[in-house]
Amino acid sequence: MTEPRETLRAENIAKSFGPVAALRGVSLSLREGEILGILGDNGAGKSTLIKILTGFQTQDSGRLFVDGNEARLRSVDHARSLGIECVYQDLALANTLSVYHNLFLNREILHGGPIRILNNGAMRKRAAELLDEIGVHIPSVDLPVERLSGGQRQAIAVARAVNSDARILLLDEPLAAMGAREGGLIIDLIQRLKGKGGISFVIIMHNYVQMLEIADRIMLMQRGRVTYESHSQATSVAELMEIVRREYREMRSA
Amino acid sequence: MTVRSGDRGRLLGRFLRWKEASILLVALILVGYFEYANQDFLLTGASLQNLSQFIAPVAIITCGEIMLMIGGEIDLSAGMVFALAPFILYFANDAGLPVLPAALLGLIAAGLVGLVNGVVTVLLRVPSFVTTLGTLFLVNGLTLTISAGTPVSPPDAPIFAAVMGNWGYSEISWAVGLVVVMHIVLRHTRWGLHTIAAGANPVGAREAGIHVNRLKIGNFVVMGVLAGLTGILEGFRISSFDPQAGGNQIMFLAVAAGVIGGTPLAGGSGTVIGGLIGATVLGVLSDGFTLIGINAFTFNIILGAAILAAMLFNIHIARLARGGAGD
């Protein structure tokens, strides 16, 4: 069996904010159709890494490769044009807008002609089809997003990334502040999307149990470095906890 | 076709769920009251023209304020820009420029004040309340200085003047036309959609690749131009450019019209049509109380109380309708 091709590669990424070093040389590799889980405490550098991978921030040093080609990500738009899309922790949804407007935010379908009028009908129809396709069930695409539950909102955020033809999907705490049932819906959604093929995932999470359930491979980040890497089947919650505990003791005694 | 009572209830429910319904109800009740109290309120040409002159300037300015309020911003200087633009027109015309390009110059000056408001607010991160409080005094002082504090007569250009406010229905035509345009901009273009998105979730909008700063500055410029245009229209309507015209009264009425119409100051949502209805409510109150002959001193007491009542009614009817809808 041939290895799936590498879609994303980071080499020695470093980033400081003034005197604070958020990333001290992080490398990762992501293959097509793979789910890479990144675990780590607050301040481990996970979110900074995601922001660099999406072009929201630029690294101080280190190199990025997308589909084998070196890419210096200039902006979110640039990263997006390469197929990288992020679903942020703070949910980039506009709560007062309808589900379909959110799904097409900044990628609206317009009527032809010189006056660029929104084609709401087409967006509404496409939105309903898309949600149906990936198995997200909500009462109506006309509802403002604020009327949906946390899980439904997260699903809409994921669906939006899928709608943009993202091939590399970055998920920052997709299950934060969600009950087990709602979280389960999102895990199912991610697995359905993975099953459809063509999309690779980088997922950031706090919860080790859920992470081992969902990810193919695990990376543990601590204080701006990758301290441990393993296939999910080859590790356990206990082992991960032990590594974190050891690091914590070192930090305390230092 | 017969309508069963259940259908009628559903129709009423749907009407009340329509965002602008409750304030429209307020407007209709007020019109009904004043028509009853003063038979000559609505149904003659002269009284209709009179009423429209109360509504139009507030309606135009509220369009700009609503776009800003959706983004959580406000422009306190609009009433002073209103007074400035006609004088730019006057002096440009005085210096030999034909009246049309002179008017454009007036609008450009108004837009420039908006640009300054936007740039200082967005790029230098001064709250717009503070920025525009500053430009309020600055622009007022500027207008008083260049005009030496005295009103002037508008340029003698009968056709231009008629189109720009002097004909009885021209100002309300401008107002309705601009409300339609701004409604389309808000509801049916990316500009409007992104303005709402940026108001509801600025960080999220930025992450989605929306140029939030450009959008906000643009809306400040639109506000400036609309305020300047209103000042020019009013100047031609009353055939006098007055450095004391407009001012804080009209600016606050415009903000009130927006809020009464259903645009929260907190941002994230808004309605231009609601703003027009809000301006109508205020116009009906002003015109109605004037016709009834309320004492000038008590006028503001009643107007203020009526604004509060209209706002409370609007907010609570909207909440009841949403709660009662049960979905």
mmCIF file of N, CA, C and O in Angstrom, chain B residues 63-111:
data_model
loop_
_atom_site.group_PDB
_atom_site.id
_atom_site.type_symbol
_atom_site.label_atom_id
_atom_site.label_comp_id
_atom_site.label_asym_id
_atom_site.label_seq_id
_atom_site.Cartn_x
_atom_site.Cartn_y
_atom_site.Cartn_z
ATOM 1 N N CYS B 63 -30.222 56.954 7.807
ATOM 2 C CA CYS B 63 -29.649 55.886 6.969
ATOM 3 C C CYS B 63 -28.160 55.716 7.276
ATOM 4 O O CYS B 63 -27.665 54.601 7.446
ATOM 5 N N GLY B 64 -27.454 56.870 7.341
ATOM 6 C CA GLY B 64 -26.026 56.814 7.621
ATOM 7 C C GLY B 64 -25.747 56.350 9.033
ATOM 8 O O GLY B 64 -24.855 55.530 9.264
ATOM 9 N N GLU B 65 -26.523 56.884 9.978
ATOM 10 C CA GLU B 65 -26.300 56.494 11.377
ATOM 11 C C GLU B 65 -26.563 54.999 11.576
ATOM 12 O O GLU B 65 -25.874 54.335 12.342
ATOM 13 N N ILE B 66 -27.575 54.482 10.884
ATOM 14 C CA ILE B 66 -27.898 53.063 11.044
ATOM 15 C C ILE B 66 -26.746 52.188 10.552
ATOM 16 O O ILE B 66 -26.351 51.228 11.232
ATOM 17 N N MET B 67 -26.159 52.530 9.400
ATOM 18 C CA MET B 67 -25.015 51.750 8.917
ATOM 19 C C MET B 67 -23.886 51.761 9.945
ATOM 20 O O MET B 67 -23.206 50.758 10.144
ATOM 21 N N LEU B 68 -23.690 52.910 10.606
ATOM 22 C CA LEU B 68 -22.646 52.992 11.626
ATOM 23 C C LEU B 68 -23.043 52.230 12.885
ATOM 24 O O LEU B 68 -22.242 51.517 13.474
ATOM 25 N N MET B 69 -24.305 52.395 13.283
ATOM 26 C CA MET B 69 -24.760 51.748 14.527
ATOM 27 C C MET B 69 -24.680 50.230 14.415
ATOM 28 O O MET B 69 -24.417 49.530 15.394
ATOM 29 N N ILE B 70 -24.902 49.702 13.220
ATOM 30 C CA ILE B 70 -24.787 48.253 13.020
ATOM 31 C C ILE B 70 -23.365 47.794 13.351
ATOM 32 O O ILE B 70 -23.158 46.718 13.901
ATOM 33 N N GLY B 71 -22.397 48.656 13.042
ATOM 34 C CA GLY B 71 -21.014 48.330 13.380
ATOM 35 C C GLY B 71 -20.629 48.753 14.783
ATOM 36 O O GLY B 71 -19.461 48.713 15.144
ATOM 37 N N GLY B 72 -21.605 49.181 15.585
ATOM 38 C CA GLY B 72 -21.328 49.610 16.956
ATOM 39 C C GLY B 72 -20.735 51.006 17.039
ATOM 40 O O GLY B 72 -20.173 51.390 18.055
ATOM 41 N N GLU B 73 -20.850 51.775 15.954
ATOM 42 C CA GLU B 73 -20.293 53.129 15.940
ATOM 43 C C GLU B 73 -21.423 54.156 15.910
ATOM 44 O O GLU B 73 -22.599 53.809 15.772
ATOM 45 N N ILE B 74 -21.029 55.441 16.031
ATOM 46 C CA ILE B 74 -22.013 56.513 15.949
ATOM 47 C C ILE B 74 -21.295 57.738 15.383
ATOM 48 O O ILE B 74 -20.071 57.840 15.493
ATOM 49 N N ASP B 75 -22.020 58.632 14.722
ATOM 50 C CA ASP B 75 -21.427 59.882 14.262
ATOM 51 C C ASP B 75 -22.184 61.055 14.882
ATOM 52 O O ASP B 75 -23.301 61.365 14.490
ATOM 53 N N LEU B 76 -21.544 61.688 15.878
ATOM 54 C CA LEU B 76 -22.181 62.836 16.538
ATOM 55 C C LEU B 76 -22.002 64.116 15.733
ATOM 56 O O LEU B 76 -22.676 65.106 15.982
ATOM 57 N N SER B 77 -21.085 64.092 14.756
ATOM 58 C CA SER B 77 -20.776 65.324 14.026
ATOM 59 C C SER B 77 -21.707 65.549 12.837
ATOM 60 O O SER B 77 -21.621 66.577 12.168
ATOM 61 N N ALA B 78 -22.611 64.592 12.567
ATOM 62 C CA ALA B 78 -23.437 64.661 11.354
ATOM 63 C C ALA B 78 -24.193 65.986 11.231
ATOM 64 O O ALA B 78 -24.263 66.571 10.150
ATOM 65 N N GLY B 79 -24.729 66.476 12.364
ATOM 66 C CA GLY B 79 -25.504 67.715 12.323
ATOM 67 C C GLY B 79 -24.653 68.925 11.961
ATOM 68 O O GLY B 79 -25.138 69.900 11.377
ATOM 69 N N MET B 80 -23.361 68.876 12.282
ATOM 70 C CA MET B 80 -22.458 69.983 11.970
ATOM 71 C C MET B 80 -21.981 69.892 10.525
ATOM 72 O O MET B 80 -21.773 70.910 9.873
ATOM 73 N N VAL B 81 -21.817 68.681 10.034
ATOM 74 C CA VAL B 81 -21.470 68.478 8.621
ATOM 75 C C VAL B 81 -22.630 68.976 7.760
ATOM 76 O O VAL B 81 -22.425 69.569 6.693
ATOM 77 N N PHE B 82 -23.837 68.728 8.241
ATOM 78 C CA PHE B 82 -25.076 69.211 7.622
ATOM 79 C C PHE B 82 -24.973 70.724 7.378
ATOM 80 O O PHE B 82 -25.312 71.228 6.304
ATOM 81 N N ALA B 83 -24.468 71.469 8.372
ATOM 82 C CA ALA B 83 -24.380 72.929 8.233
ATOM 83 C C ALA B 83 -23.197 73.359 7.370
ATOM 84 O O ALA B 83 -23.242 74.402 6.708
ATOM 85 N N LEU B 84 -22.130 72.544 7.365
ATOM 86 C CA LEU B 84 -20.917 72.911 6.632
ATOM 87 C C LEU B 84 -21.105 72.846 5.113
ATOM 88 O O LEU B 84 -20.728 73.778 4.384
ATOM 89 N N ALA B 85 -21.695 71.739 4.629
ATOM 90 C CA ALA B 85 -21.736 71.474 3.181
ATOM 91 C C ALA B 85 -22.345 72.623 2.368
ATOM 92 O O ALA B 85 -21.778 73.007 1.334
ATOM 93 N N PRO B 86 -23.470 73.214 2.801
ATOM 94 C CA PRO B 86 -24.044 74.310 2.007
ATOM 95 C C PRO B 86 -23.089 75.496 1.872
ATOM 96 O O PRO B 86 -23.076 76.163 0.838
ATOM 97 N N PHE B 87 -22.280 75.740 2.899
ATOM 98 C CA PHE B 87 -21.360 76.875 2.812
ATOM 99 C C PHE B 87 -20.211 76.597 1.854
ATOM 100 O O PHE B 87 -19.733 77.507 1.165
ATOM 101 N N ILE B 88 -19.757 75.350 1.801
ATOM 102 C CA ILE B 88 -18.731 74.991 0.815
ATOM 103 C C ILE B 88 -19.310 75.230 -0.585
ATOM 104 O O ILE B 88 -18.668 75.819 -1.454
ATOM 105 N N LEU B 89 -20.566 74.778 -0.776
ATOM 106 C CA LEU B 89 -21.250 75.012 -2.046
ATOM 107 C C LEU B 89 -21.297 76.514 -2.342
ATOM 108 O O LEU B 89 -20.936 76.965 -3.433
ATOM 109 N N TYR B 90 -21.706 77.294 -1.359
ATOM 110 C CA TYR B 90 -21.889 78.732 -1.540
ATOM 111 C C TYR B 90 -20.579 79.412 -1.942
ATOM 112 O O TYR B 90 -20.532 80.179 -2.909
ATOM 113 N N PHE B 91 -19.512 79.106 -1.206
ATOM 114 C CA PHE B 91 -18.250 79.799 -1.484
ATOM 115 C C PHE B 91 -17.638 79.336 -2.804
ATOM 116 O O PHE B 91 -17.038 80.133 -3.528
ATOM 117 N N ALA B 92 -17.786 78.053 -3.136
ATOM 118 C CA ALA B 92 -17.276 77.550 -4.412
ATOM 119 C C ALA B 92 -18.015 78.237 -5.554
ATOM 120 O O ALA B 92 -17.423 78.642 -6.558
ATOM 121 N N ASN B 93 -19.329 78.390 -5.394
ATOM 122 C CA ASN B 93 -20.146 79.052 -6.403
ATOM 123 C C ASN B 93 -19.775 80.530 -6.492
ATOM 124 O O ASN B 93 -19.661 81.114 -7.577
ATOM 125 N N ASP B 94 -19.543 81.120 -5.343
ATOM 126 C CA ASP B 94 -19.158 82.522 -5.260
ATOM 127 C C ASP B 94 -17.838 82.764 -5.983
ATOM 128 O O ASP B 94 -17.626 83.799 -6.598
ATOM 129 N N ALA B 95 -16.953 81.754 -5.921
ATOM 130 C CA ALA B 95 -15.641 81.879 -6.556
ATOM 131 C C ALA B 95 -15.712 81.604 -8.052
ATOM 132 O O ALA B 95 -14.688 81.614 -8.732
ATOM 133 N N GLY B 96 -16.912 81.322 -8.580
ATOM 134 C CA GLY B 96 -17.049 81.193 -10.024
ATOM 135 C C GLY B 96 -17.420 79.810 -10.517
ATOM 136 O O GLY B 96 -17.656 79.605 -11.707
ATOM 137 N N LEU B 97 -17.477 78.826 -9.629
ATOM 138 C CA LEU B 97 -17.832 77.473 -10.036
ATOM 139 C C LEU B 97 -19.343 77.382 -10.261
ATOM 140 O O LEU B 97 -20.110 77.920 -9.468
ATOM 141 N N PRO B 98 -19.784 76.700 -11.348
ATOM 142 C CA PRO B 98 -21.227 76.490 -11.513
ATOM 143 C C PRO B 98 -21.800 75.725 -10.320
ATOM 144 O O PRO B 98 -21.072 75.048 -9.599
ATOM 145 N N VAL B 99 -23.109 75.816 -10.152
ATOM 146 C CA VAL B 99 -23.713 75.334 -8.912
ATOM 147 C C VAL B 99 -23.590 73.811 -8.748
ATOM 148 O O VAL B 99 -23.390 73.314 -7.642
ATOM 149 N N LEU B 100 -23.656 73.059 -9.863
ATOM 150 C CA LEU B 100 -23.587 71.597 -9.734
ATOM 151 C C LEU B 100 -22.221 71.121 -9.227
ATOM 152 O O LEU B 100 -22.154 70.420 -8.207
ATOM 153 N N PRO B 101 -21.120 71.521 -9.899
ATOM 154 C CA PRO B 101 -19.820 71.126 -9.316
ATOM 155 C C PRO B 101 -19.596 71.722 -7.926
ATOM 156 O O PRO B 101 -18.938 71.091 -7.092
ATOM 157 N N ALA B 102 -20.147 72.897 -7.681
ATOM 158 C CA ALA B 102 -20.012 73.483 -6.339
ATOM 159 C C ALA B 102 -20.687 72.593 -5.302
ATOM 160 O O ALA B 102 -20.161 72.368 -4.209
ATOM 161 N N ALA B 103 -21.856 72.060 -5.679
ATOM 162 C CA ALA B 103 -22.568 71.154 -4.770
ATOM 163 C C ALA B 103 -21.750 69.883 -4.547
ATOM 164 O O ALA B 103 -21.657 69.385 -3.423
ATOM 165 N N LEU B 104 -21.151 69.380 -5.646
ATOM 166 C CA LEU B 104 -20.313 68.179 -5.507
ATOM 167 C C LEU B 104 -19.154 68.455 -4.556
ATOM 168 O O LEU B 104 -18.809 67.605 -3.723
ATOM 169 N N LEU B 105 -18.586 69.646 -4.657
ATOM 170 C CA LEU B 105 -17.503 70.019 -3.758
ATOM 171 C C LEU B 105 -17.991 70.004 -2.301
ATOM 172 O O LEU B 105 -17.281 69.558 -1.395
ATOM 173 N N GLY B 106 -19.207 70.505 -2.098
ATOM 174 C CA GLY B 106 -19.792 70.478 -0.758
ATOM 175 C C GLY B 106 -19.908 69.050 -0.229
ATOM 176 O O GLY B 106 -19.582 68.766 0.926
ATOM 177 N N LEU B 107 -20.353 68.147 -1.124
ATOM 178 C CA LEU B 107 -20.498 66.748 -0.720
ATOM 179 C C LEU B 107 -19.138 66.106 -0.460
ATOM 180 O O LEU B 107 -18.979 65.307 0.466
ATOM 181 N N ILE B 108 -18.147 66.479 -1.273
ATOM 182 C CA ILE B 108 -16.800 65.933 -1.071
ATOM 183 C C ILE B 108 -16.257 66.388 0.285
ATOM 184 O O ILE B 108 -15.684 65.591 1.040
ATOM 185 N N ALA B 109 -16.479 67.668 0.610
ATOM 186 C CA ALA B 109 -16.031 68.172 1.916
ATOM 187 C C ALA B 109 -16.696 67.383 3.040
ATOM 188 O O ALA B 109 -16.050 66.985 4.011
ATOM 189 N N ALA B 110 -18.006 67.138 2.875
ATOM 190 C CA ALA B 110 -18.738 66.370 3.895
ATOM 191 C C ALA B 110 -18.170 64.956 3.998
ATOM 192 O O ALA B 110 -17.983 64.424 5.100
ATOM 193 N N GLY B 111 -17.868 64.374 2.832
ATOM 194 C CA GLY B 111 -17.286 63.031 2.826
ATOM 195 C C GLY B 111 -15.920 63.020 3.490
ATOM 196 O O GLY B 111 -15.558 62.049 4.166
#
